[in-house]
């Protein structure tokens, strides 16, 4: 996949595609054919500081850690972005989520992994 602006983190998506964060820029979603489906900043009108870790949950929502803004946002397939974590992170880097609604954030600023519950509906 050419023409990315400093690709950083990548995650598979349930539809066979994938999600890529770009340094100091954007997060792009690709189809299984490697064609660009959308950019999250364009689709949602969201401005990232420095997007880092990305993952996709069981509902198909994309989660993005923003190192500069010290947040983690959830981008649902339909609807507005939701800020899941807005405090307590020094430098969120990697993110992962479980099918049980847990969000794991590697906080490089505190040398630890923080665990959050963000979904109350059972899988």
mmCIF file of C-alpha atoms in Angstrom:
data_model
loop_
_atom_site.group_PDB
_atom_site.id
_atom_site.type_symbol
_atom_site.label_atom_id
_atom_site.label_comp_id
_atom_site.label_asym_id
_atom_site.label_seq_id
_atom_site.Cartn_x
_atom_site.Cartn_y
_atom_site.Cartn_z
ATOM 1 C CA UNK A 1 0.000 0.000 0.000
ATOM 2 C CA UNK A 2 1.848 3.112 -1.197
ATOM 3 C CA UNK A 3 1.471 6.823 -0.445
ATOM 4 C CA UNK A 4 1.069 6.646 3.330
ATOM 5 C CA UNK A 5 2.387 9.542 5.427
ATOM 6 C CA UNK A 6 4.605 7.859 8.029
ATOM 7 C CA UNK A 7 2.669 4.646 8.716
ATOM 8 C CA UNK A 8 2.924 3.651 12.394
ATOM 9 C CA UNK A 9 0.438 1.041 13.569
ATOM 10 C CA UNK A 10 -1.728 -1.385 11.637
ATOM 11 C CA UNK A 11 -4.634 -3.621 12.629
ATOM 12 C CA UNK A 12 -6.777 -6.097 10.718
ATOM 13 C CA UNK A 13 -10.470 -5.288 10.302
ATOM 14 C CA UNK A 14 -13.291 -7.876 10.434
ATOM 15 C CA UNK A 15 -14.159 -7.436 6.741
ATOM 16 C CA UNK A 16 -10.697 -8.571 5.608
ATOM 17 C CA UNK A 17 -9.425 -5.021 5.336
ATOM 18 C CA UNK A 18 -7.134 -3.148 7.693
ATOM 19 C CA UNK A 19 -6.601 0.146 9.509
ATOM 20 C CA UNK A 20 -3.349 2.179 9.502
ATOM 21 C CA UNK A 21 -2.359 5.159 11.650
ATOM 22 C CA UNK A 22 -0.099 7.780 10.116
ATOM 23 C CA UNK A 23 2.403 9.795 12.114
ATOM 24 C CA UNK A 24 1.153 13.303 12.930
ATOM 25 C CA UNK A 25 -1.758 12.868 10.604
ATOM 26 C CA UNK A 26 -4.622 10.559 10.044
ATOM 27 C CA UNK A 27 -5.994 7.056 10.317
ATOM 28 C CA UNK A 28 -6.912 5.330 7.075
ATOM 29 C CA UNK A 29 -9.213 2.369 6.523
ATOM 30 C CA UNK A 30 -8.544 0.007 3.620
ATOM 31 C CA UNK A 31 -10.691 -2.695 2.046
ATOM 32 C CA UNK A 32 -9.434 -6.259 1.546
ATOM 33 C CA UNK A 33 -8.498 -5.233 -2.018
ATOM 34 C CA UNK A 34 -6.073 -2.669 -0.470
ATOM 35 C CA UNK A 35 -8.157 0.208 -1.825
ATOM 36 C CA UNK A 36 -8.699 3.162 0.479
ATOM 37 C CA UNK A 37 -12.182 3.023 2.008
ATOM 38 C CA UNK A 38 -11.950 6.223 4.063
ATOM 39 C CA UNK A 39 -9.852 8.470 6.246
ATOM 40 C CA UNK A 40 -11.223 8.869 9.778
ATOM 41 C CA UNK A 41 -10.442 12.591 9.928
ATOM 42 C CA UNK A 42 -12.441 13.174 6.741
ATOM 43 C CA UNK A 43 -15.321 10.809 7.530
ATOM 44 C CA UNK A 44 -15.831 12.019 11.105
ATOM 45 C CA UNK A 45 -14.403 15.549 10.948
ATOM 46 C CA UNK A 46 -11.998 14.528 13.717
ATOM 47 C CA UNK A 47 -8.609 16.166 14.170
ATOM 48 C CA UNK A 48 -5.859 13.892 15.492
ATOM 49 C CA UNK A 49 -2.750 15.100 17.287
ATOM 50 C CA UNK A 50 -0.460 12.121 16.783
ATOM 51 C CA UNK A 51 -2.451 8.924 16.166
ATOM 52 C CA UNK A 52 -0.673 5.794 17.326
ATOM 53 C CA UNK A 53 -2.162 2.397 18.163
ATOM 54 C CA UNK A 54 -5.258 1.212 16.358
ATOM 55 C CA UNK A 55 -7.543 -1.804 16.727
ATOM 56 C CA UNK A 56 -10.995 -2.904 15.648
ATOM 57 C CA UNK A 57 -13.504 -4.359 18.124
ATOM 58 C CA UNK A 58 -16.101 -7.098 17.625
ATOM 59 C CA UNK A 59 -18.706 -4.501 16.593
ATOM 60 C CA UNK A 60 -16.451 -3.183 13.813
ATOM 61 C CA UNK A 61 -15.690 0.058 15.660
ATOM 62 C CA UNK A 62 -12.170 1.441 15.271
ATOM 63 C CA UNK A 63 -10.275 2.472 18.405
ATOM 64 C CA UNK A 64 -7.390 4.930 18.143
ATOM 65 C CA UNK A 65 -4.831 6.050 20.718
ATOM 66 C CA UNK A 66 -3.646 9.633 20.254
ATOM 67 C CA UNK A 67 -0.230 10.198 21.851
ATOM 68 C CA UNK A 68 -0.313 13.987 21.636
ATOM 69 C CA UNK A 69 -3.853 14.457 22.955
ATOM 70 C CA UNK A 70 -3.454 11.595 25.498
ATOM 71 C CA UNK A 71 -6.800 10.081 24.567
ATOM 72 C CA UNK A 72 -8.399 6.980 23.109
ATOM 73 C CA UNK A 73 -11.364 7.466 20.786
ATOM 74 C CA UNK A 74 -13.845 4.937 19.433
ATOM 75 C CA UNK A 75 -15.086 5.457 15.881
ATOM 76 C CA UNK A 76 -18.295 3.464 15.323
ATOM 77 C CA UNK A 77 -19.337 2.410 11.839
ATOM 78 C CA UNK A 78 -22.354 4.733 12.217
ATOM 79 C CA UNK A 79 -22.570 7.734 14.511
ATOM 80 C CA UNK A 80 -20.169 10.197 16.078
ATOM 81 C CA UNK A 81 -16.778 9.379 17.634
ATOM 82 C CA UNK A 82 -16.761 8.652 21.360
ATOM 83 C CA UNK A 83 -13.877 9.573 23.660
ATOM 84 C CA UNK A 84 -13.330 6.470 25.800
ATOM 85 C CA UNK A 85 -10.306 7.680 27.778
ATOM 86 C CA UNK A 86 -9.565 11.363 28.317
ATOM 87 C CA UNK A 87 -7.536 11.280 31.544
ATOM 88 C CA UNK A 88 -4.852 9.161 33.162
ATOM 89 C CA UNK A 89 -2.705 8.519 30.088
ATOM 90 C CA UNK A 90 0.772 10.004 29.646
ATOM 91 C CA UNK A 91 1.710 8.609 26.241
ATOM 92 C CA UNK A 92 -0.775 6.056 24.899
ATOM 93 C CA UNK A 93 0.871 3.984 22.194
ATOM 94 C CA UNK A 94 -0.541 0.541 21.443
ATOM 95 C CA UNK A 95 -4.164 -0.460 21.919
ATOM 96 C CA UNK A 96 -5.995 -3.769 21.809
ATOM 97 C CA UNK A 97 -9.509 -4.817 22.726
ATOM 98 C CA UNK A 98 -11.046 -8.079 23.839
ATOM 99 C CA UNK A 99 -14.354 -9.638 22.883
ATOM 100 C CA UNK A 100 -15.399 -9.056 26.523
ATOM 101 C CA UNK A 101 -15.308 -5.262 26.163
ATOM 102 C CA UNK A 102 -11.910 -4.607 27.687
ATOM 103 C CA UNK A 103 -9.579 -1.996 26.248
ATOM 104 C CA UNK A 104 -5.840 -2.480 26.785
ATOM 105 C CA UNK A 105 -3.646 0.615 26.407
ATOM 106 C CA UNK A 106 0.150 0.463 26.401
ATOM 107 C CA UNK A 107 1.153 3.708 28.130
ATOM 108 C CA UNK A 108 4.759 4.346 27.097
ATOM 109 C CA UNK A 109 4.891 7.391 29.391
ATOM 110 C CA UNK A 110 4.355 5.245 32.481
ATOM 111 C CA UNK A 111 5.847 1.962 31.215
ATOM 112 C CA UNK A 112 2.690 -0.017 31.844
ATOM 113 C CA UNK A 113 -0.472 -1.424 30.310
ATOM 114 C CA UNK A 114 -3.742 0.042 31.529
ATOM 115 C CA UNK A 115 -7.011 -1.882 31.289
ATOM 116 C CA UNK A 116 -10.408 -0.238 30.838
ATOM 117 C CA UNK A 117 -13.907 -1.646 30.456
ATOM 118 C CA UNK A 118 -15.760 0.178 27.712
ATOM 119 C CA UNK A 119 -18.626 -2.083 26.792
ATOM 120 C CA UNK A 120 -21.372 -3.309 29.074
ATOM 121 C CA UNK A 121 -23.336 -5.333 26.513
ATOM 122 C CA UNK A 122 -22.166 -8.972 26.573
ATOM 123 C CA UNK A 123 -20.625 -10.359 23.350
#
